[in-house]
Short mmCIF file of C-alpha atoms in Angstrom, two decimals:
data_model
loop_
_atom_site.label_atom_id
_atom_site.label_comp_id
_atom_site.label_asym_id
_atom_site.label_seq_id
_atom_site.Cartn_x
_atom_site.Cartn_y
_atom_site.Cartn_z
CA MET H 133 0.00 0.00 0.00
CA ASN H 134 1.32 3.45 -0.91
CA GLN H 135 1.05 5.59 2.20
CA HIS H 136 3.04 8.63 1.13
CA THR H 137 1.05 9.94 -1.83
CA ILE H 138 -0.17 13.51 -1.65
CA ASP H 139 -3.71 12.73 -2.85
CA THR H 140 -4.44 11.17 0.54
CA ILE H 141 -4.15 14.62 2.10
CA ILE H 142 -7.18 16.09 0.35
CA ARG H 143 -9.18 12.84 0.50
CA ASP H 144 -8.71 12.60 4.26
CA ARG H 145 -9.47 16.27 4.85
CA ALA H 146 -12.65 16.10 2.75
CA ARG H 147 -13.77 13.18 4.91
CA ILE H 148 -12.76 14.59 8.31
CA THR H 149 -13.31 18.37 7.94
CA PRO H 150 -15.37 18.80 4.74
CA GLU H 151 -16.84 22.24 5.56
CA ARG H 152 -13.66 23.82 6.91
CA ILE H 153 -12.16 26.53 4.67
CA ALA H 154 -9.06 25.26 2.86
CA ILE H 155 -8.39 28.29 0.64
CA ASP H 156 -9.37 31.93 0.80
CA GLU H 157 -8.30 33.62 -2.43
CA GLY H 158 -10.25 36.83 -1.94
CA CYS H 159 -12.67 36.36 -4.82
CA ARG H 160 -13.90 33.05 -3.39
CA THR H 161 -13.30 30.45 -0.71
CA TRP H 162 -12.86 26.72 -1.11
CA THR H 163 -13.93 24.19 1.49
CA TYR H 164 -12.00 20.95 1.73
CA ALA H 165 -15.00 19.14 0.23
CA GLU H 166 -15.09 21.52 -2.73
CA LEU H 167 -11.35 21.21 -3.32
CA ASP H 168 -11.60 17.42 -3.27
CA ALA H 169 -14.57 17.38 -5.64
CA ARG H 170 -12.94 19.73 -8.15
CA SER H 171 -9.70 17.77 -8.14
CA ASP H 172 -11.73 14.61 -8.83
CA GLU H 173 -13.25 16.28 -11.90
CA LEU H 174 -9.87 17.33 -13.24
CA ALA H 175 -8.25 13.97 -12.49
CA ARG H 176 -10.66 12.23 -14.87
CA GLY H 177 -8.93 14.01 -17.74
CA LEU H 178 -5.38 13.08 -16.77
CA GLY H 179 -3.32 9.99 -17.48
CA HIS H 180 -0.63 8.39 -15.35
CA GLY H 181 2.78 9.92 -16.09
CA GLU H 182 1.41 12.73 -18.27
CA ARG H 183 2.97 16.13 -17.84
CA VAL H 184 0.63 19.06 -17.26
CA SER H 185 2.35 22.38 -17.90
CA THR H 186 0.80 25.52 -16.44
CA LEU H 187 1.27 29.25 -16.78
CA THR H 188 -0.73 30.82 -13.98
CA GLY H 189 -0.69 32.97 -10.90
CA ASN H 190 -1.54 31.51 -7.51
CA THR H 191 -5.13 30.27 -7.68
CA GLY H 192 -7.39 27.77 -5.98
CA GLU H 193 -7.97 26.15 -9.36
CA HIS H 194 -4.21 25.54 -9.64
CA VAL H 195 -4.30 23.87 -6.22
CA ALA H 196 -7.17 21.66 -7.38
CA LEU H 197 -5.13 20.74 -10.46
CA MET H 198 -2.15 19.80 -8.26
CA PHE H 199 -4.33 17.44 -6.24
CA ALA H 200 -5.81 16.11 -9.50
CA CYS H 201 -2.32 15.26 -10.73
CA ALA H 202 -1.66 13.58 -7.39
CA LYS H 203 -4.78 11.46 -7.76
CA ALA H 204 -4.13 10.46 -11.37
CA GLY H 205 -0.38 9.95 -11.08
CA ALA H 206 0.26 12.85 -13.48
CA ILE H 207 3.11 15.36 -13.15
CA LEU H 208 2.49 19.06 -12.61
CA HIS H 209 4.97 21.30 -14.44
CA PRO H 210 4.39 24.90 -13.26
CA ILE H 211 6.19 27.46 -15.43
CA SER H 212 7.25 30.89 -14.23
CA TRP H 213 5.23 33.70 -15.82
CA ARG H 214 8.34 35.87 -15.37
CA LEU H 215 10.14 34.08 -18.20
CA ALA H 216 10.55 35.19 -21.79
CA PRO H 217 8.64 33.30 -24.54
CA ALA H 218 11.80 31.51 -25.69
CA GLU H 219 12.44 30.25 -22.15
CA VAL H 220 8.87 28.98 -21.80
CA ALA H 221 9.15 27.29 -25.21
CA TYR H 222 12.35 25.52 -24.13
CA GLN H 223 10.64 24.06 -21.07
CA LEU H 224 7.62 22.94 -23.10
CA ASP H 225 9.80 21.16 -25.65
CA ASP H 226 11.84 19.52 -22.91
CA ALA H 227 8.87 18.42 -20.77
CA GLU H 228 6.67 17.38 -23.73
CA PRO H 229 3.38 17.94 -21.88
CA SER H 230 0.08 16.53 -23.02
CA LEU H 231 -1.61 19.64 -21.60
CA PHE H 232 -0.61 23.30 -21.42
CA LEU H 233 -3.03 25.28 -19.26
CA VAL H 234 -2.68 29.06 -19.45
CA GLU H 235 -4.50 31.55 -17.24
CA GLU H 236 -6.00 34.48 -19.16
CA PRO H 237 -3.55 37.16 -17.89
CA TYR H 238 -0.68 35.14 -19.38
CA ARG H 239 -2.32 34.21 -22.67
CA ASP H 240 -0.03 36.42 -24.77
CA LEU H 241 3.05 34.83 -23.19
CA GLY H 242 1.62 31.36 -23.70
CA ASP H 243 0.73 32.04 -27.34
CA ALA H 244 4.17 33.49 -28.05
CA ALA H 245 5.84 30.47 -26.45
CA LEU H 246 3.74 28.03 -28.50
CA GLU H 247 4.77 29.79 -31.70
CA LEU H 248 8.40 29.04 -30.84
CA ALA H 249 7.86 25.52 -29.43
CA ALA H 250 7.88 22.28 -31.39
CA VAL H 251 5.34 20.52 -29.16
CA ARG H 252 1.60 20.95 -29.59
CA PRO H 253 -0.06 20.11 -26.26
CA ALA H 254 -3.81 20.29 -25.71
CA LEU H 255 -5.01 23.53 -24.17
CA GLU H 256 -7.83 22.24 -21.99
CA VAL H 257 -8.55 19.25 -19.75
CA ALA H 258 -10.69 16.57 -21.39
CA THR H 259 -12.69 15.78 -18.25
CA SER H 260 -14.83 13.16 -20.00
CA ARG H 261 -12.04 10.59 -19.73
CA LEU H 262 -12.13 8.04 -16.97
CA LEU H 263 -9.83 8.26 -13.96
CA GLN H 264 -6.56 6.63 -14.99
CA GLY H 265 -5.47 5.05 -11.73
CA HIS H 266 -3.48 6.02 -8.68
CA ALA H 267 -0.02 7.32 -7.92
CA SER H 268 2.69 5.46 -6.06
CA ASP H 269 5.22 6.87 -3.60
CA THR H 270 7.99 6.93 -6.19
CA ASP H 271 5.92 8.60 -8.92
CA PRO H 272 6.90 12.21 -9.69
CA LEU H 273 4.36 14.86 -8.68
CA PHE H 274 6.26 18.03 -9.65
CA LEU H 275 8.59 18.89 -12.51
CA ILE H 276 10.24 22.18 -11.59
CA TYR H 277 12.95 23.70 -13.76
CA THR H 278 16.03 25.23 -12.20
CA SER H 279 18.70 27.19 -14.05
CA GLY H 280 21.95 25.34 -14.60
CA THR H 281 25.57 26.35 -14.88
CA THR H 282 25.55 25.22 -18.50
CA GLY H 283 22.99 27.91 -19.29
CA LYS H 284 20.09 25.51 -19.93
CA PRO H 285 17.52 24.88 -17.19
CA LYS H 286 17.15 21.37 -15.82
CA GLY H 287 13.85 19.81 -14.76
CA ALA H 288 14.00 18.58 -11.17
CA LEU H 289 11.58 15.73 -10.48
CA LEU H 290 10.01 15.66 -7.02
CA THR H 291 8.19 12.48 -6.08
CA HIS H 292 5.18 12.02 -3.81
CA ALA H 293 7.53 10.58 -1.19
CA ASN H 294 9.85 13.59 -1.46
CA CYS H 295 6.90 15.91 -0.81
CA PHE H 296 5.53 13.75 2.00
CA TRP H 297 8.79 13.64 3.94
CA THR H 298 9.74 17.29 3.43
CA ASN H 299 6.34 18.38 4.75
CA LEU H 300 6.52 15.99 7.68
CA SER H 301 9.98 17.24 8.60
CA PHE H 302 8.83 20.86 8.33
CA ASP H 303 5.94 20.09 10.66
CA LEU H 304 8.22 18.50 13.23
CA ALA H 305 10.61 21.48 13.17
CA THR H 306 8.39 24.57 13.02
CA GLY H 307 4.93 23.25 12.30
CA VAL H 308 1.56 24.35 11.08
CA ARG H 309 -1.43 24.06 13.41
CA PRO H 310 -4.99 23.15 12.42
CA ASP H 311 -6.15 26.59 13.56
CA ASP H 312 -3.42 28.48 11.69
CA VAL H 313 -4.18 31.10 9.07
CA VAL H 314 -1.35 30.84 6.53
CA LEU H 315 -0.51 33.73 4.22
CA GLN H 316 0.79 32.23 0.98
CA VAL H 317 2.58 34.77 -1.23
CA LEU H 318 5.33 32.63 -2.75
CA PRO H 319 4.59 31.83 -6.41
CA GLN H 320 3.35 28.36 -7.23
CA PHE H 321 5.98 27.97 -9.95
CA HIS H 322 8.48 27.65 -7.06
CA CYS H 323 8.90 24.52 -5.01
CA GLY H 324 8.48 26.67 -1.89
CA GLY H 325 5.04 27.74 -3.08
CA TRP H 326 3.90 24.19 -2.38
CA ASN H 327 6.21 22.48 0.10
CA VAL H 328 6.82 25.33 2.53
CA GLN H 329 3.60 25.61 4.56
CA SER H 330 0.88 25.24 1.89
CA ILE H 331 0.63 21.47 1.43
CA LEU H 332 1.32 21.03 5.13
CA ALA H 333 -1.49 23.48 5.96
CA TRP H 334 -3.94 21.41 3.90
CA TRP H 335 -2.60 18.26 5.54
CA LYS H 336 -3.37 19.75 8.97
CA GLY H 337 -6.74 21.26 8.02
CA ALA H 338 -5.61 24.89 8.29
CA ARG H 339 -6.80 27.85 6.20
CA VAL H 340 -4.54 29.24 3.47
CA VAL H 341 -5.00 32.87 2.43
CA LEU H 342 -3.79 32.49 -1.14
CA GLU H 343 -2.48 35.60 -2.86
CA ARG H 344 -1.94 35.78 -6.63
CA GLY H 345 1.32 37.53 -6.01
CA PHE H 346 3.10 39.64 -3.44
CA GLU H 347 2.17 43.23 -2.64
CA ALA H 348 3.71 44.61 0.54
CA ARG H 349 0.84 46.95 1.44
CA ARG H 350 -1.75 44.22 0.93
CA ALA H 351 0.31 41.64 2.85
CA LEU H 352 0.54 43.97 5.84
CA ASP H 353 -3.20 44.65 5.63
CA LEU H 354 -4.00 40.91 5.45
CA ILE H 355 -1.91 40.17 8.55
CA GLU H 356 -4.13 42.57 10.49
CA ARG H 357 -7.49 41.94 8.81
CA GLN H 358 -7.31 38.15 8.43
CA GLY H 359 -5.43 37.48 11.65
CA ILE H 360 -2.55 35.80 9.81
CA THR H 361 -0.65 33.50 12.16
CA THR H 362 2.19 32.29 9.94
CA ILE H 363 3.88 33.37 6.72
CA MET H 364 6.77 32.25 4.52
CA GLY H 365 8.74 34.63 2.34
CA VAL H 366 12.09 35.58 0.89
CA PRO H 367 14.08 38.47 2.46
CA ALA H 368 12.76 40.95 -0.12
CA ASN H 369 9.18 40.24 1.01
CA TYR H 370 9.97 41.14 4.60
CA LEU H 371 12.04 44.14 3.52
CA PHE H 372 9.22 45.65 1.47
CA ILE H 373 6.66 45.04 4.24
CA ALA H 374 8.96 46.68 6.77
CA HIS H 375 9.28 49.72 4.49
CA GLU H 376 5.51 50.25 4.35
CA PRO H 377 4.52 53.51 6.11
CA GLY H 378 2.11 51.70 8.44
CA PHE H 379 4.49 48.96 9.53
CA GLY H 380 5.45 50.60 12.82
CA ASP H 381 1.81 50.86 13.97
CA ALA H 382 0.42 47.69 12.39
CA ASP H 383 -1.19 45.08 14.62
CA LEU H 384 1.05 42.03 14.26
CA ALA H 385 -0.17 40.30 17.42
CA SER H 386 -1.63 37.33 15.53
CA LEU H 387 1.66 36.52 13.74
CA ARG H 388 3.27 33.69 15.70
CA LEU H 389 5.71 32.42 13.07
CA ALA H 390 7.47 34.04 10.13
CA VAL H 391 9.84 31.90 8.06
CA VAL H 392 12.41 33.17 5.58
CA GLY H 393 14.26 31.28 2.86
CA GLY H 394 15.74 31.78 -0.58
CA ALA H 395 18.67 33.84 0.73
CA PRO H 396 20.20 34.81 4.07
CA MET H 397 18.23 37.48 5.94
CA PRO H 398 20.21 40.68 6.66
CA GLU H 399 20.68 41.03 10.39
CA ALA H 400 19.43 44.62 10.38
CA LEU H 401 16.15 43.43 8.87
CA LEU H 402 15.88 40.67 11.47
CA GLU H 403 16.26 43.33 14.15
CA THR H 404 13.57 45.50 12.54
CA TRP H 405 11.03 42.67 12.75
CA SER H 406 12.21 41.62 16.18
CA ALA H 407 11.53 45.13 17.43
CA ARG H 408 7.90 44.58 16.38
CA GLY H 409 7.78 41.39 18.44
CA VAL H 410 8.16 38.98 15.50
CA ASP H 411 11.12 36.63 15.38
CA ILE H 412 11.81 35.48 11.83
CA VAL H 413 12.99 31.89 11.52
CA GLN H 414 15.83 31.46 9.03
CA GLY H 415 15.77 28.41 6.78
CA TYR H 416 17.77 27.01 3.89
CA GLY H 417 16.79 24.73 1.07
CA LEU H 418 17.00 23.98 -2.63
CA THR H 419 14.58 22.60 -5.17
CA GLU H 420 16.48 19.30 -5.43
CA ALA H 421 15.76 18.71 -1.72
CA ALA H 422 12.06 19.52 -2.11
CA PRO H 423 13.26 22.09 -0.67
CA ASN H 424 13.66 21.93 3.13
CA VAL H 425 17.20 21.26 4.43
CA LEU H 426 18.12 23.51 7.37
CA CYS H 427 16.04 25.38 9.91
CA LEU H 428 17.03 27.61 12.79
CA ALA H 429 14.99 26.85 15.90
CA PRO H 430 12.59 29.74 16.72
CA GLY H 431 14.27 30.17 20.12
CA ASP H 432 17.60 30.79 18.39
CA ALA H 433 16.35 33.37 15.90
CA ARG H 434 17.97 36.27 17.74
CA ARG H 435 20.91 34.48 19.37
CA LYS H 436 22.10 33.02 16.06
CA ALA H 437 20.99 35.63 13.58
CA GLY H 438 22.52 34.88 10.19
CA TRP H 439 22.74 31.12 10.74
CA ALA H 440 20.59 28.63 8.83
CA GLY H 441 20.34 26.15 11.70
CA LYS H 442 20.27 22.36 11.94
CA PRO H 443 18.99 19.80 9.45
CA TYR H 444 15.27 19.13 9.53
CA PRO H 445 14.16 15.78 10.99
CA TYR H 446 14.88 12.91 8.57
CA VAL H 447 17.45 15.12 6.77
CA GLU H 448 21.20 14.57 7.06
CA CYS H 449 23.89 17.13 6.28
CA ASP H 450 27.66 17.10 6.17
CA LEU H 451 30.55 19.12 4.75
CA SER H 452 32.88 17.97 2.01
CA ASP H 453 36.62 18.55 2.05
CA GLU H 454 35.88 21.73 0.10
CA SER H 455 33.34 22.81 2.77
CA GLU H 456 30.49 22.22 0.33
CA LEU H 457 27.21 21.45 2.06
CA LEU H 458 26.05 17.89 1.39
CA VAL H 459 22.48 16.62 1.89
CA ARG H 460 20.75 13.27 1.92
CA GLY H 461 17.39 11.98 3.05
CA PRO H 462 13.96 10.93 1.75
CA ASN H 463 13.31 14.53 0.69
CA VAL H 464 16.14 14.49 -1.87
CA PHE H 465 15.00 14.21 -5.47
CA PRO H 466 15.74 11.14 -7.64
CA GLY H 467 17.24 13.20 -10.47
CA TYR H 468 16.60 15.50 -13.39
CA TRP H 469 14.05 14.89 -16.13
CA ARG H 470 15.64 12.99 -19.02
CA ASN H 471 19.14 14.10 -18.03
CA ASP H 472 21.17 11.19 -16.69
CA GLU H 473 24.45 13.07 -16.93
CA ALA H 474 23.25 16.00 -14.82
CA SER H 475 21.59 13.61 -12.36
CA ALA H 476 24.81 11.69 -11.84
CA ALA H 477 26.78 14.91 -11.41
CA ALA H 478 24.38 16.10 -8.70
CA PHE H 479 25.44 13.30 -6.32
CA ARG H 480 28.62 12.02 -4.75
CA ASP H 481 28.58 8.78 -2.75
CA GLY H 482 24.85 9.13 -2.15
CA TRP H 483 25.05 12.78 -1.06
CA LEU H 484 23.37 15.63 -2.93
CA LEU H 485 25.91 18.32 -3.83
CA THR H 486 24.39 21.71 -3.06
CA GLY H 487 27.12 23.90 -4.53
CA ASP H 488 26.99 26.05 -1.39
CA VAL H 489 29.93 26.59 0.95
CA ALA H 490 29.03 26.36 4.63
CA GLU H 491 30.47 26.10 8.12
CA ARG H 492 29.23 24.14 11.14
CA ASP H 493 29.63 25.16 14.77
CA ALA H 494 29.91 23.08 17.93
CA ASP H 495 26.11 23.07 18.32
CA GLY H 496 25.67 21.45 14.93
CA ASP H 497 24.23 24.58 13.33
CA TYR H 498 25.21 25.50 9.79
CA ARG H 499 25.86 28.87 8.24
CA ILE H 500 25.93 29.38 4.48
CA LEU H 501 29.04 31.33 3.52
CA GLY H 502 28.86 31.53 -0.23
CA ARG H 503 28.53 29.50 -3.40
CA LEU H 504 30.90 27.30 -5.27
CA LYS H 505 28.98 28.26 -8.37
CA ASP H 506 28.51 31.79 -9.62
CA MET H 507 24.81 31.95 -8.82
CA ILE H 508 23.21 35.34 -8.21
CA VAL H 509 20.31 35.48 -5.73
CA SER H 510 18.15 38.49 -6.59
CA GLY H 511 14.93 38.94 -4.63
CA GLY H 512 14.89 35.22 -3.85
CA GLU H 513 15.29 34.27 -7.53
CA ASN H 514 18.28 32.19 -8.58
CA ILE H 515 20.11 33.63 -11.57
CA TYR H 516 23.02 31.84 -13.20
CA PRO H 517 25.59 34.01 -15.04
CA ALA H 518 26.27 31.27 -17.61
CA GLU H 519 22.73 31.62 -18.95
CA ILE H 520 23.10 35.39 -19.38
CA GLU H 521 26.61 35.02 -20.82
CA SER H 522 25.27 32.58 -23.39
CA VAL H 523 22.72 35.18 -24.55
CA LEU H 524 25.34 37.94 -24.72
CA HIS H 525 27.71 35.73 -26.67
CA ASN H 526 24.99 35.26 -29.29
CA HIS H 527 24.86 39.00 -30.00
CA PRO H 528 26.84 39.72 -33.19
CA ALA H 529 28.56 42.75 -31.65
CA VAL H 530 29.84 40.90 -28.58
CA ARG H 531 33.17 39.09 -28.69
CA ASP H 532 33.37 38.02 -25.06
CA ALA H 533 31.21 38.38 -21.97
CA ALA H 534 31.13 37.63 -18.27
CA VAL H 535 28.51 38.30 -15.59
CA VAL H 536 29.14 38.62 -11.86
CA ALA H 537 27.04 39.28 -8.78
CA VAL H 538 27.12 42.70 -7.16
CA ASP H 539 25.41 43.93 -4.02
CA ASP H 540 22.04 45.58 -4.53
CA GLU H 541 20.20 47.46 -1.77
CA ARG H 542 16.75 46.56 -3.08
CA TRP H 543 17.15 42.95 -4.24
CA GLY H 544 20.17 41.72 -2.27
CA GLU H 545 22.17 40.97 -5.40
CA ALA H 546 22.06 41.91 -9.07
CA GLY H 547 24.07 41.05 -12.16
CA ALA H 548 26.84 43.16 -13.65
CA ALA H 549 27.83 42.32 -17.23
CA PHE H 550 31.29 42.90 -18.70
CA VAL H 551 31.54 42.72 -22.48
CA VAL H 552 34.33 42.87 -25.04
CA LEU H 553 32.94 44.23 -28.29
CA ALA H 554 33.57 43.08 -31.83
CA ALA H 555 31.56 45.97 -33.29
CA PRO H 556 30.04 49.19 -31.94
CA VAL H 557 26.87 48.72 -29.88
CA SER H 558 25.27 50.77 -27.12
CA VAL H 559 24.54 49.58 -23.61
CA GLU H 560 20.86 50.26 -24.25
CA GLU H 561 20.90 47.94 -27.28
CA LEU H 562 22.52 45.17 -25.25
CA ARG H 563 19.96 45.57 -22.49
CA ASP H 564 17.07 45.50 -24.98
CA TYR H 565 18.53 42.41 -26.62
CA CYS H 566 18.73 40.62 -23.28
CA LEU H 567 15.10 41.55 -22.59
CA THR H 568 14.04 39.68 -25.75
CA GLN H 569 15.83 36.52 -24.61
CA LEU H 570 15.60 36.52 -20.83
CA ALA H 571 13.15 37.19 -18.03
CA ARG H 572 13.43 40.80 -16.86
CA PHE H 573 14.80 39.86 -13.45
CA LYS H 574 17.73 38.06 -15.11
CA VAL H 575 18.84 41.03 -17.19
CA PRO H 576 22.01 42.59 -15.70
CA LYS H 577 21.53 45.82 -13.81
CA SER H 578 24.70 47.27 -15.32
CA PHE H 579 26.78 46.76 -18.45
CA HIS H 580 30.49 47.59 -18.70
CA VAL H 581 32.49 47.66 -21.94
CA VAL H 582 36.11 46.54 -21.42
CA ASP H 583 39.06 45.90 -23.73
CA GLU H 584 39.56 42.36 -22.40
CA LEU H 585 38.43 40.07 -19.60
CA PRO H 586 40.99 39.13 -16.93
CA ARG H 587 42.05 35.49 -17.18
CA ASN H 588 44.43 33.22 -15.32
CA SER H 589 47.13 31.05 -16.86
CA MET H 590 44.56 28.39 -17.66
CA GLY H 591 42.41 30.85 -19.55
CA LYS H 592 39.67 30.97 -16.91
CA ILE H 593 38.03 34.35 -16.38
CA GLN H 594 38.96 35.86 -13.03
CA LYS H 595 35.55 36.96 -11.86
CA SER H 596 36.90 38.13 -8.52
CA GLU H 597 38.72 40.91 -10.40
CA LEU H 598 35.54 41.85 -12.23
CA LYS H 599 33.66 42.13 -8.95
CA VAL H 600 36.24 44.63 -7.77
CA LEU H 601 35.75 46.64 -10.97
CA ALA H 602 31.97 46.49 -10.60
#
């Protein structure tokens, strides 16, 4: 018997607490019974192993579709609406979905992507089909693409068991209570939009206030008006809320737990929230670990500000000889979609290689020091320079290019591009070109024209020197 499939969550809740509110998305509410019934309808149109690609904001219908995929053994492939058409087309061609469901606000992006893509998925669920069976623990539930150092995104497969164990471990560490009111602002094209609080909230019978996106003023208002008890966000979310004019006088008494991930939280920002009586719990994770890896105990939020904490229950961590953080446990993904080479490279002796450099103290707490890779973390989004460099190298006026991370007061980090030109071209033209090929948040904040890029004796670009220049 498969006991770790995510469909059991909504089935059990619909039986035990059918009239309790599962989702409040402003325009409507969903009871657990309604969510279960709608996911049953959608599941009848899905086949086992089929990929269902989506381009949508956070909606209750998207949640119902996720549970439908769980029931039918299908795979949900949520695509970021922040991407450029060419990037969406790449994911569609790689995933080869049988369905591509696009919410109306993103229809133009979806249409443009389909014009570039080779695949021709159906655009609506054929709900007349019979239910195709059930999922097993090892069946994938999510296919979530992450940028790679080669410049092409890789599709990380997360199984039902991965999701089960990461939610169980989160519950044992920080928890969600049945009477919690969870504010969900993380986008559902991120792993954290599902496996950090949301799925656990539905498992426990809590109420999720589901926002289409993040707006600082509205988030602050919802905390007061809805009596929000717990929230998960990236540092930028908490920064923008703290900068709202009414933050100092806002009633935050209901907020018992605030969790941050995606990037380290600046200590000054931690102190700002602490002064309002809210201790923010630092966490660390990555998509390939579904995503929960490290969590700082709430009681240590102030004493160990800047640390990511100890491994979640059922998660093991260690440090390599290069001080790279290693992870293993039932939350760790089985590999990348149709990419055996990348899957093999992601592991060493059974340990997942995170690419992050860390240190561990005598208490067993970890602190993330930096990255072995050149990843830029901007507003919680991971940006890989190799992807941007690949685009710049394709411009006919660019001979050579390199992108490095620089500090940014608003987003934490941003990209700075250095280019060697083969023909005259303006910075504005380069920026516009990047905007046609990349999501806006990936486009470098600054462009610098140089005569040559610094290289070592092996020909490798010395990015440390470029950071100094930037």
